[in-house]
Coordinates of C-alpha atoms in Angstrom, one line a residue:
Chain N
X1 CA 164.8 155.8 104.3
X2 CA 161.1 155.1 105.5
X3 CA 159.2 152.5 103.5
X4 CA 157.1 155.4 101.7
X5 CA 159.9 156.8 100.4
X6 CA 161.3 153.5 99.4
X7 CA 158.1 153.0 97.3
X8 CA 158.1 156.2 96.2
X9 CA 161.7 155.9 94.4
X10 CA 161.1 152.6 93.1
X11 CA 157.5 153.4 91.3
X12 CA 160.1 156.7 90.0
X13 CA 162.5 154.0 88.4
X14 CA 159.6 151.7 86.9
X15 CA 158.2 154.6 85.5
X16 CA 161.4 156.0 83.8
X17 CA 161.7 152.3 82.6
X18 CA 158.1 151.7 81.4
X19 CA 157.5 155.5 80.0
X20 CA 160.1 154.6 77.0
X21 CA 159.6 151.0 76.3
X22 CA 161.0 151.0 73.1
X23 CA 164.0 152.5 74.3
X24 CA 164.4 150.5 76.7
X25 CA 164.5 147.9 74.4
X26 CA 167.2 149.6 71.9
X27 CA 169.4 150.3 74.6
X28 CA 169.0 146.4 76.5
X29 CA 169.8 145.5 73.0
X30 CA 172.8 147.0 72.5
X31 CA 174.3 146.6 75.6
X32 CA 173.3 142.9 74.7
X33 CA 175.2 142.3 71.6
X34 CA 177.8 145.0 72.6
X35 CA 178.5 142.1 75.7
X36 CA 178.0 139.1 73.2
X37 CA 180.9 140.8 70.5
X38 CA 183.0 141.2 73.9
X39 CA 183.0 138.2 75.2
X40 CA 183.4 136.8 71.5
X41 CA 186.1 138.5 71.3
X42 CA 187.7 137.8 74.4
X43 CA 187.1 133.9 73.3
X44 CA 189.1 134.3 70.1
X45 CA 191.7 136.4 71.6
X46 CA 191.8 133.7 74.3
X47 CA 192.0 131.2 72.0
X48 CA 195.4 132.9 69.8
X49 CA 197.1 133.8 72.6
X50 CA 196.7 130.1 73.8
X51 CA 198.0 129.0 70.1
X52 CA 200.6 130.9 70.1
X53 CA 201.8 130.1 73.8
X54 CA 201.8 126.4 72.9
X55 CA 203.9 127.0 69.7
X56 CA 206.6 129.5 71.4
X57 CA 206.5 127.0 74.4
X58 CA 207.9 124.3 71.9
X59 CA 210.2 126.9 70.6
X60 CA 214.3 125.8 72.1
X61 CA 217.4 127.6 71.6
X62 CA 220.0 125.3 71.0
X63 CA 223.8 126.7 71.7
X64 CA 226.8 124.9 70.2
X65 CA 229.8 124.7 72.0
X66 CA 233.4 125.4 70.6
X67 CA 235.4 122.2 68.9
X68 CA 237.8 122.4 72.3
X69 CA 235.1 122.2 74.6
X70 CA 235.4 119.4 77.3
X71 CA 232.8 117.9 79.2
X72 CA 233.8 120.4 82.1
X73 CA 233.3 123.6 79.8
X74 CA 230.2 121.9 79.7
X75 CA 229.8 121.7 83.1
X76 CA 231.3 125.2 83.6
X77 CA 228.7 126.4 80.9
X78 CA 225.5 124.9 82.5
X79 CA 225.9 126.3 86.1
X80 CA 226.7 129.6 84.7
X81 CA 222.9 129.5 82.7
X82 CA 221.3 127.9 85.4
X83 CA 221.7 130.8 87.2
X84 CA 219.2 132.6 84.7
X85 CA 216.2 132.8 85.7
X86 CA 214.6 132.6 82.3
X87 CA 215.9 129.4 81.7
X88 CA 213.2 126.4 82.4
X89 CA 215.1 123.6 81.0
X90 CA 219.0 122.9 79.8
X91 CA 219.1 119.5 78.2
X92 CA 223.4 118.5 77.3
X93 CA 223.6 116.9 74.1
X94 CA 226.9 115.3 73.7
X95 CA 227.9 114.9 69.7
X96 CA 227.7 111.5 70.0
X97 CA 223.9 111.1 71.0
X98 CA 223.5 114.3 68.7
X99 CA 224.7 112.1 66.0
X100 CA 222.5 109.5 67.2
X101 CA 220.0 111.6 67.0
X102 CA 220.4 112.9 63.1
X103 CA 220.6 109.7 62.2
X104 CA 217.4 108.4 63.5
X105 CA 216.1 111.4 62.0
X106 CA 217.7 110.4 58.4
X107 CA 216.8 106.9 59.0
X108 CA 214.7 106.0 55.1
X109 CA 215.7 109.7 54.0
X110 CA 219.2 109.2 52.8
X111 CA 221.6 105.9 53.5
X112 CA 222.9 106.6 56.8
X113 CA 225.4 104.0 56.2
X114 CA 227.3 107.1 54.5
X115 CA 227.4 109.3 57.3
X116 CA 230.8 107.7 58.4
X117 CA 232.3 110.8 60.7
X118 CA 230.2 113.0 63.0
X119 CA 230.2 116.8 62.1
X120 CA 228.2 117.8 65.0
X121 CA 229.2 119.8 68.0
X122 CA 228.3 119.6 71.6
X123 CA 225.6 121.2 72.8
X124 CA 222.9 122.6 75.0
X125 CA 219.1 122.5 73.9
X126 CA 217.8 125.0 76.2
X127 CA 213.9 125.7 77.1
X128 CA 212.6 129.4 78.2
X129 CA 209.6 130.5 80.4
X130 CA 208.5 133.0 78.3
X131 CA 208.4 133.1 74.6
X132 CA 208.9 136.7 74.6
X133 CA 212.4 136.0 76.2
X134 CA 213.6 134.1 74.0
X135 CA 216.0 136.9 71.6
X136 CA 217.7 137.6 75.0
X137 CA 218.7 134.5 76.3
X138 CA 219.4 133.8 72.9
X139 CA 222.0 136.5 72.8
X140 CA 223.4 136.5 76.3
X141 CA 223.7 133.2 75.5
X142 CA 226.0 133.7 72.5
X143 CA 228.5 136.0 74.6
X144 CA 229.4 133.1 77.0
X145 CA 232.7 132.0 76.2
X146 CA 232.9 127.9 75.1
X147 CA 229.8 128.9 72.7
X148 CA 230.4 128.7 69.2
X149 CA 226.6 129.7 67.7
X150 CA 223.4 129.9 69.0
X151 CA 220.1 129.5 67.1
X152 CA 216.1 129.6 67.4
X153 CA 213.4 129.1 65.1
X154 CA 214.1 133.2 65.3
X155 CA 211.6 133.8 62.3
X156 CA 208.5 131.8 63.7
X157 CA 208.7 133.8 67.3
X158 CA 208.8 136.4 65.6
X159 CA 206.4 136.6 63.3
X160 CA 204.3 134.5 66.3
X161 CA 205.1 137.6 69.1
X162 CA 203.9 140.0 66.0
X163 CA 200.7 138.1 65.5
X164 CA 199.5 137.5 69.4
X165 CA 200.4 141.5 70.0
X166 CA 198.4 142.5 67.0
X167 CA 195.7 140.5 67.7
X168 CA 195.9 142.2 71.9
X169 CA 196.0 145.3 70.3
X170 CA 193.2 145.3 67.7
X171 CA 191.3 143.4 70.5
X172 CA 191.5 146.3 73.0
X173 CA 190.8 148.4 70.4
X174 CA 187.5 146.9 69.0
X175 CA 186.8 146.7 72.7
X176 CA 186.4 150.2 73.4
X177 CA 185.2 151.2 69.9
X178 CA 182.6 148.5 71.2
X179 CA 182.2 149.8 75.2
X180 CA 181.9 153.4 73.4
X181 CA 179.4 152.7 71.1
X182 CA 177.2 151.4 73.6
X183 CA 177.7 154.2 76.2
X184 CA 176.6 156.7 73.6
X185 CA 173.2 154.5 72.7
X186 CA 172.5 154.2 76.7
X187 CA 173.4 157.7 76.7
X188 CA 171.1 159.0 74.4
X189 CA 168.2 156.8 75.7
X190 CA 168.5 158.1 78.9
X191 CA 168.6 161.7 77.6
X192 CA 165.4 160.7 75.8
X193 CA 163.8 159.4 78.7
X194 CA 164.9 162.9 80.8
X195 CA 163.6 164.5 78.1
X196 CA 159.9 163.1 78.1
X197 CA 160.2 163.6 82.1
X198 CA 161.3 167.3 81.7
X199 CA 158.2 168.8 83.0
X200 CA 158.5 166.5 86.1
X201 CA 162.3 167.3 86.8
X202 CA 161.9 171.0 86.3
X203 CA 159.1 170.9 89.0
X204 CA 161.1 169.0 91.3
X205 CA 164.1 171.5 91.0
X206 CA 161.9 174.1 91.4
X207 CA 160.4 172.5 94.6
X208 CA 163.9 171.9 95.9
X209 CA 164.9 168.4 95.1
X210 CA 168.2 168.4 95.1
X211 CA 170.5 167.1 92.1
X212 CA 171.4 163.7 93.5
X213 CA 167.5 162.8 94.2
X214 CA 166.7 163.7 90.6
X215 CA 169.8 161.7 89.5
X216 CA 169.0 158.7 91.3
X217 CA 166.2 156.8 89.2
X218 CA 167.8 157.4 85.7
X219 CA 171.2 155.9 87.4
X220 CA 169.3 152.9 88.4
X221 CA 167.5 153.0 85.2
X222 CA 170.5 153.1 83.4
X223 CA 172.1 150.5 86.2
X224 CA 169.1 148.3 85.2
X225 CA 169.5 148.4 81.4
X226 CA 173.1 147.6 81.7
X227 CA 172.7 144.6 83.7
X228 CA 169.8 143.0 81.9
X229 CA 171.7 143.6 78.3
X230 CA 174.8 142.0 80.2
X231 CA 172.3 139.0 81.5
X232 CA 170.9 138.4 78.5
X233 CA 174.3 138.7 76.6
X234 CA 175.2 136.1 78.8
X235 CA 172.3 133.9 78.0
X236 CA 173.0 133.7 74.1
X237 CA 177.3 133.4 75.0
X238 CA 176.4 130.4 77.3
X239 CA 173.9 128.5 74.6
X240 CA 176.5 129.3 71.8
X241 CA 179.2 127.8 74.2
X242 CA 176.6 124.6 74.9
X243 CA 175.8 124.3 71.4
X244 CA 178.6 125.5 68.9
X245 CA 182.0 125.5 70.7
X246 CA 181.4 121.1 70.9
X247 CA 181.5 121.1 67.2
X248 CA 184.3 123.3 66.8
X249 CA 186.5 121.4 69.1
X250 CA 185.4 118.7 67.3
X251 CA 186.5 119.9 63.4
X252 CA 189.9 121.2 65.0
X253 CA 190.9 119.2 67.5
X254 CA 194.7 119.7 67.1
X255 CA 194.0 123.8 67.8
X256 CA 194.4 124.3 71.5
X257 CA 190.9 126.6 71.9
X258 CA 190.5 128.4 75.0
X259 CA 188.0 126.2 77.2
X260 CA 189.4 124.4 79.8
X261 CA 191.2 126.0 82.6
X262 CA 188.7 129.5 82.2
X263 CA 186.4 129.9 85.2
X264 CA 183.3 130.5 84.1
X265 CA 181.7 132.2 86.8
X266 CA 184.3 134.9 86.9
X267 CA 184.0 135.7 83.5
X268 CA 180.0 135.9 83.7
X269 CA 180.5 137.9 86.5
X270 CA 183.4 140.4 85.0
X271 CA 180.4 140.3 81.7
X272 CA 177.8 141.7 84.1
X273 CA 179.7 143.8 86.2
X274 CA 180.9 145.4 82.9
X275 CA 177.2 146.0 81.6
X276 CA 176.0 147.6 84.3
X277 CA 179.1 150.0 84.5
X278 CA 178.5 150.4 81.2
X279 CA 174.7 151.4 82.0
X280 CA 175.4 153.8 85.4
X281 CA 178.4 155.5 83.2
X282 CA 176.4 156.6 80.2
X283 CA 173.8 157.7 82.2
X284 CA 175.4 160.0 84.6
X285 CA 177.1 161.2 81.5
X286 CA 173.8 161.8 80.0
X287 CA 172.0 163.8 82.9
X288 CA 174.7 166.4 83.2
X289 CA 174.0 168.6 80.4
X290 CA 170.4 168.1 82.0
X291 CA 170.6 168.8 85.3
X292 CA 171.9 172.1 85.8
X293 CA 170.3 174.6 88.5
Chain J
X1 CA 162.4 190.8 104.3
X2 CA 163.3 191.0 100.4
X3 CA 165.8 193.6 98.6
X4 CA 167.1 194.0 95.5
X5 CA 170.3 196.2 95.4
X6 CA 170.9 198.0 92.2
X7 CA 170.3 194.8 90.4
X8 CA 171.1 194.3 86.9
X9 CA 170.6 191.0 84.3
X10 CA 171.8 191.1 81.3
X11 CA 171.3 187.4 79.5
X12 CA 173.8 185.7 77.5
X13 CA 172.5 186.7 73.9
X14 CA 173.0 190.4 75.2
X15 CA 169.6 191.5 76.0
X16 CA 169.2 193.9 79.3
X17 CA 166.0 192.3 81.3
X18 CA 166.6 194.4 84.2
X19 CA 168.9 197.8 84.8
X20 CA 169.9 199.0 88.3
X21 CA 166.5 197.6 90.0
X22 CA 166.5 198.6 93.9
X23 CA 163.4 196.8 95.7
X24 CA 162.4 196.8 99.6
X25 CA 159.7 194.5 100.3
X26 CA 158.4 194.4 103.8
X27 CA 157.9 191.5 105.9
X28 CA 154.6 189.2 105.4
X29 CA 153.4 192.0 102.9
X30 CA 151.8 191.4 99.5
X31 CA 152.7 193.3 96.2
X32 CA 151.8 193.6 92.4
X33 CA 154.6 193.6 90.0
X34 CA 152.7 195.6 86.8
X35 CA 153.9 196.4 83.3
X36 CA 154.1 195.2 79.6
X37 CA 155.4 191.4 78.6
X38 CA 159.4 191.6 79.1
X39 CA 159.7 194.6 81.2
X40 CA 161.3 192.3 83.7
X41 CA 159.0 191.2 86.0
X42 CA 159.6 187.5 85.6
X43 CA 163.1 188.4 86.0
X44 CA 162.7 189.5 89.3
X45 CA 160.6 186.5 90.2
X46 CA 163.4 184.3 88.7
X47 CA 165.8 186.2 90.8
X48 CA 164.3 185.7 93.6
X49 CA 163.5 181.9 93.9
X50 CA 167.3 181.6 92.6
X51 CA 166.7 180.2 88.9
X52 CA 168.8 183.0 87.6
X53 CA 171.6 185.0 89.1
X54 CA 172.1 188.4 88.6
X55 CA 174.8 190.2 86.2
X56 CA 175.4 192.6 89.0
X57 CA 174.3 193.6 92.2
X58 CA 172.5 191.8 95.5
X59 CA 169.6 189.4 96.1
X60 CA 168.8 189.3 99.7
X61 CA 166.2 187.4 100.9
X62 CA 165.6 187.3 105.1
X63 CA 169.4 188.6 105.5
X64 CA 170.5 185.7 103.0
X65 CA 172.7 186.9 99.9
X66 CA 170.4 184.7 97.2
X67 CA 172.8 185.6 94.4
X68 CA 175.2 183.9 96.3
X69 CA 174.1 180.9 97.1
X70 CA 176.0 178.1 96.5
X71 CA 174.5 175.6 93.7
X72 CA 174.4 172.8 96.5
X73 CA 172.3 175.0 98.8
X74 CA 170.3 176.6 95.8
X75 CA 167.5 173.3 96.9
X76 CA 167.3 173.8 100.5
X77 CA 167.0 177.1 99.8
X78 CA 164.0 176.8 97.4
X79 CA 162.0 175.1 99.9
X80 CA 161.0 178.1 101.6
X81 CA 159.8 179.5 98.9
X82 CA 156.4 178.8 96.8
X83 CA 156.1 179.4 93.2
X84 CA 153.2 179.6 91.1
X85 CA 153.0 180.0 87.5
X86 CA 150.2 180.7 85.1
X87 CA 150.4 177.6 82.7
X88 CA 149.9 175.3 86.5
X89 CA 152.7 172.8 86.1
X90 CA 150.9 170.4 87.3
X91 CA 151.5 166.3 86.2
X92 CA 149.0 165.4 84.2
X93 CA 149.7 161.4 85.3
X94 CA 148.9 161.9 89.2
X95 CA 146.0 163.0 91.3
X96 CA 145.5 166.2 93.2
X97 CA 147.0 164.6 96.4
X98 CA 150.0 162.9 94.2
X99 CA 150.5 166.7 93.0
X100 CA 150.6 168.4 96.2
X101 CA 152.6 165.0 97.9
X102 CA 155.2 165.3 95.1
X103 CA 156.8 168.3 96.1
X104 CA 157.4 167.0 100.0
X105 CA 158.4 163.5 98.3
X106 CA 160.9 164.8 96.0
X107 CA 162.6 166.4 99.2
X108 CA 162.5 162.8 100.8
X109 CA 160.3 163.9 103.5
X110 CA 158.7 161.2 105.5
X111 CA 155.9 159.5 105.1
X112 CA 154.1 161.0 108.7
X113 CA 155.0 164.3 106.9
X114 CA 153.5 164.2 103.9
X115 CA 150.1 162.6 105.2
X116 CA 150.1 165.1 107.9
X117 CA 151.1 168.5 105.3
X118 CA 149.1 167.4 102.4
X119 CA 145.5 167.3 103.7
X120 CA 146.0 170.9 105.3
X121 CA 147.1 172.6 102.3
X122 CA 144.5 170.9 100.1
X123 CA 142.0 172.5 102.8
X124 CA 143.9 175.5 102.5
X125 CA 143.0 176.0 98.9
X126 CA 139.4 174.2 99.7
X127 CA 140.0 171.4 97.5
X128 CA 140.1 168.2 100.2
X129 CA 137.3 166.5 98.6
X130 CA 138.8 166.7 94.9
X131 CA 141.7 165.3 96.4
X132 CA 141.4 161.5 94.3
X133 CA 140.9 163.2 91.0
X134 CA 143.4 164.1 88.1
X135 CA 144.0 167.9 86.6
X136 CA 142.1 167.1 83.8
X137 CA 139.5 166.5 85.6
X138 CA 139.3 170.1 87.4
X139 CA 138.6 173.9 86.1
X140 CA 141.2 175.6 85.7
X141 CA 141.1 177.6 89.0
X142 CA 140.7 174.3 90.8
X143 CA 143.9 173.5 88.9
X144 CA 145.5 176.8 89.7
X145 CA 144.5 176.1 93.4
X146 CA 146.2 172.5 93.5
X147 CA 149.6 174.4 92.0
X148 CA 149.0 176.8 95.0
X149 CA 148.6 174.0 97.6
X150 CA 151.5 172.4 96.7
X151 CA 153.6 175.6 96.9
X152 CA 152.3 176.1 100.2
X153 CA 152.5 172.4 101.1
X154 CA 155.8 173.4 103.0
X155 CA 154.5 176.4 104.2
X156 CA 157.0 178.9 102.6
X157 CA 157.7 182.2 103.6
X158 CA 157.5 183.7 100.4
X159 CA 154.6 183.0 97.4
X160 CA 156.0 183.9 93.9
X161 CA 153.1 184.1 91.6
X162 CA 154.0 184.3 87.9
X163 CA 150.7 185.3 85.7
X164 CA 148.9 183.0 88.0
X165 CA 145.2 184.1 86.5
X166 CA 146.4 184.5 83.2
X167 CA 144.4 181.6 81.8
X168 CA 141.4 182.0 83.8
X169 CA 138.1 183.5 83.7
X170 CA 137.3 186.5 85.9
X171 CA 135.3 184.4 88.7
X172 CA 138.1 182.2 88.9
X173 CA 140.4 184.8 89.2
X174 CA 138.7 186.4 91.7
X175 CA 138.9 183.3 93.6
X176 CA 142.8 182.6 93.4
X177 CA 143.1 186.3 94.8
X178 CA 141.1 185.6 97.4
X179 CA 143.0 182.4 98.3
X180 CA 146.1 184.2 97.6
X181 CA 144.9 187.3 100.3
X182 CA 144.0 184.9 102.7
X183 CA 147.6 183.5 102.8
X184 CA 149.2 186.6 102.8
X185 CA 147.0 187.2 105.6
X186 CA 149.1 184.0 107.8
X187 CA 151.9 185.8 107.2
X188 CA 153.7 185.1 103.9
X189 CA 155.1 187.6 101.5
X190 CA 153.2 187.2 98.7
X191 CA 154.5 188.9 95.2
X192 CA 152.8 188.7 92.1
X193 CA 153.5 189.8 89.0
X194 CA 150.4 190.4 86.6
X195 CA 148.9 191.5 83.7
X196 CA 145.4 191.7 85.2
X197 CA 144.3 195.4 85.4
X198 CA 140.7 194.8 87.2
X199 CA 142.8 192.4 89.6
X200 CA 145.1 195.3 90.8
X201 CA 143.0 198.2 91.3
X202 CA 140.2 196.2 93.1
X203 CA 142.6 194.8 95.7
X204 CA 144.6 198.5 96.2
X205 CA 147.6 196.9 97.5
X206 CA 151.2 198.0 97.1
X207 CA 152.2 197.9 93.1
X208 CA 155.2 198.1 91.4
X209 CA 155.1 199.1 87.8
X210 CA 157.8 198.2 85.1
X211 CA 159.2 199.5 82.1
X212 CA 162.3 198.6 79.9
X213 CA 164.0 196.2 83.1
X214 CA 163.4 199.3 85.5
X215 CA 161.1 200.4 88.2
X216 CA 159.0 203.1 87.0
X217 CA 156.8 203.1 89.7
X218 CA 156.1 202.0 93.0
X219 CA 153.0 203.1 95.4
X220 CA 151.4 201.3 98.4
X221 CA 147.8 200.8 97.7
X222 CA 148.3 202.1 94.0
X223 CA 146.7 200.9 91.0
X224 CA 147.4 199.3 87.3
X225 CA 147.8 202.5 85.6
X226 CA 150.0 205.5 87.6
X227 CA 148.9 208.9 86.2
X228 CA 152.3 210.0 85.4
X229 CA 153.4 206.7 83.4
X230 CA 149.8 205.5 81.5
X231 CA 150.6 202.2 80.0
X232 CA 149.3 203.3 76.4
X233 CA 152.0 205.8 76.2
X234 CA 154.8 204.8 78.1
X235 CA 157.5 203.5 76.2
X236 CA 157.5 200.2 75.1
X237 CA 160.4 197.5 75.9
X238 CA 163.2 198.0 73.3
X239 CA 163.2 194.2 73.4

């Protein structure tokens, strides 16, 4: 492309951009807060599924053993779940330091004088790499022989694996009800702007242009309004993160908010990228009612 | 070399703007299309620079099946033609050279092109020196000759002229039809369809009268009105 016709395409984009000003605007706007709900959104959803990781991280299955188990049952029993891969961490609790244990717990409850013979079994205490597996292991664990029970705080994972996958759900959900919205308000700002440039298009089709040349500067038009919403989305999410997400941390600082360990850069960049799809999509979808020979 | 072979169009809310229609038109020659608003003549135009396709039968333009043409080729093809309508189409936003460039600009031609094509077609239609100024600034034949220049900016074989001195006055007409003779006369087809009686019969070229979406009439060197088929009498489009 010589530099005339370089020129020539670029005054063809400022003027689609400039002829509808107040378009323009509407549809920067919305791509803007469409962009600032996302990554809001992704924040928060962030920020439960952290929550919930850290309580179902806590959460350990303990498995008793049988009255006639011997220490090499337990043995027997520990190389046969090491062999799961699910498994993190098996911890053996003999009854005596079980017994140990409850008592310290007790300790100032009740007089642990009382507690004269020890009612516990042996037993396993038994950490898992993902919350979600915990019900299996749980249950495969229960079939090997030398265990007598098996339980889990079964009622807080889940209620907890409920939670996290509603959350994921009515997050994706909101996010395309969100994407969708936008695309349609692009959309119809781009058909807008075809429409005060009808004259123009229907001269160059008649002149020969072909489809992709008249295409071209609403893409990049719609390219451009995508990006800038997305930038300036990304302005108001990085003061909000400067200013507001301090205090926050600050009135909870036992809730495990996503903030460390999130690069920043990649989501800015995933934020952008994701406007100015957003842009070059609705506007292709816009020009092809339009641009028929 | 255009022909039209037994071409009908029937558009999509059912109405018949053109029944079996069979056209030879020579080579470089230059033809009136006569006859009442909606007796087709438009849809032969539109036919023929490819904006519509007919229901049935053959568009062939210099041995190429028009009616066929793919819609990727339909631009390529358009360049060689010119097409002129009465309203202008010009932009009201650019000057008479932006106009005239537009068309070779919108085909990405280069910039050596356009400054070399533009000035010869604005001398063509004798408006060089005008060249700086906007359409509202001209008459309306000096508009109707910036529309011409920039259909002849590529030099097309064809010229399709739709009405094109149907908003002027009589001395401007006279001068489009000159400008319009003296292209004919470097060799492209010219074809236009009109309204303009006086137009016709002074020039006594090759006309081709229409009536109801057929040809009713067709005689080299003929005139507006054909004895056989007056315009007062004939029967009027059912449309």
């Amino acid at each position: 492309m010589d530099f005339g016709r370089f020129r020539f395409f670029v005054r063809e984009v400022f003027a689609n951009l400039s002829r509808n000003a107040g378009m323009q605007f509407t549809a920067i706007g919305t791509v803007a807060v469409t962009i600032v709900l996302l990554g809001s959104l992704l924040f928060v959803r962030e920020s439960v599924s952290r929550i919930g990781a850290q309580v179902l991280s806590q959460i350990e299955i303990s498995a008793y053993l049988t009255d006639a188990s011997t220490d090499d049952t337990a043995a027997q029993l520990r190389h046969l779940m090491s062999q799961d891969s699910r498994i993190t961490r098996i911890t053996y609790i003999p009854k005596s330091v079980g017994f140990a244990e409850m008592r310290t717990h007790m300790e100032g409850q009740i007089d642990t004088s009382l507690m004269t013979s020890n009612p516990l079994p042996n037993a396993f205490r038994i950490q898992v790499r993902r919350p979600q597996s915990v019900a299996g292991v749980a249950a495969r664990l229960q079939r090997l022989p030398g265990i007598a029970k098996v339980t889990y705080a079964q009622d807080i994972v889940l209620k907890l694996l409920r939670v996290t996958e509603v959350i994921e759900r009515v997050g994706i959900g909101m996010i395309v009800v969100l994407l969708l919205v936008a695309a349609i308000i692009i959309s119809n700002t781009i058909r807008l702007t075809v429409f005060a440039r009808r004259r123009e298009i229907a001269i160059m089709q008649l002149v020969g242009a072909t489809a992709s040349y008249i295409r071209a500067p609403f893409i990049v038009e719609g390219f451009i309004d995508g990006l800038v919403g997305a930038a300036v989305a990304v302005g108001i999410l990085a003061g909000a993160q400067a200013e507001l997400l301090p205090k926050l941390f600050a009135a909870m600082p036992f809730v495990p908010m996503a903030h460390a360990g999130v690069d920043e850069h990649q989501i800015v960049l995933q934020l952008l990228c994701t406007g100015a799809a957003l842009g070059t999509l609705a506007s292709w979808v816009a020009l092809g009612r339009y641009l028929r020979t | 070399m255009i022909q039209l072979r037994d071409v009908s169009l029937v558009y999509s809310n059912g109405v018949r703007a053109l029944d079996a229609v069979n056209l030879d038109i020579a080579k470089g020659s230059f033809l009136f299309l006569v006859g009442h608003s909606g007796t087709g003549k438009s849809s032969i135009l539109r036919l023929m620079y490819r904006e519509l396709v007919p229901t049935s039968g053959q568009v062939i333009m210099d041995g190429i099946r028009v009616d066929r043409l793919r819609k990727g080729r339909v631009p390529h093809f358009r360049r060689s033609v010119g097409v002129v309508f009465q309203d202008f189409k010009l932009l009201a936003g650019k000057t008479v050279w932006e106009n005239v460039a537009f068309a070779l600009q919108v085909t990405g031609a280069s910039t050596r092109e356009i400054v070399r094509s533009v000035p010869r077609a604005l001398d063509l239609v004798g408006l060089s020196h005008k060249s700086r100024m906007f359409p509202h600034e001209l008459s309306g034949g000096e508009q109707q000759r910036v529309a011409i220049a920039r259909a002849l900016v590529r030099s097309p074989r064809f010229l399709f002229c739709d009405e094109p001195t149907g908003n002027l006055d009589p001395a401007n007409t006279t001068e489009i039809m000159e400008l319009l003779l003296r292209i004919n006369l470097k060799g492209t087809t010219v074809i236009v369809a009109t309204h303009n009686q006086a137009v016709v019969d002074r020039m006594k070229r090759r006309v081709v009268r229409m009536d109801n979406g057929r040809i009713v009439a067709d005689e080299e060197r003929g005139s507006y009105f054909v004895d056989d088929v007056p315009a007062l009498t004939s029967q009027k489009a059912g449309y």
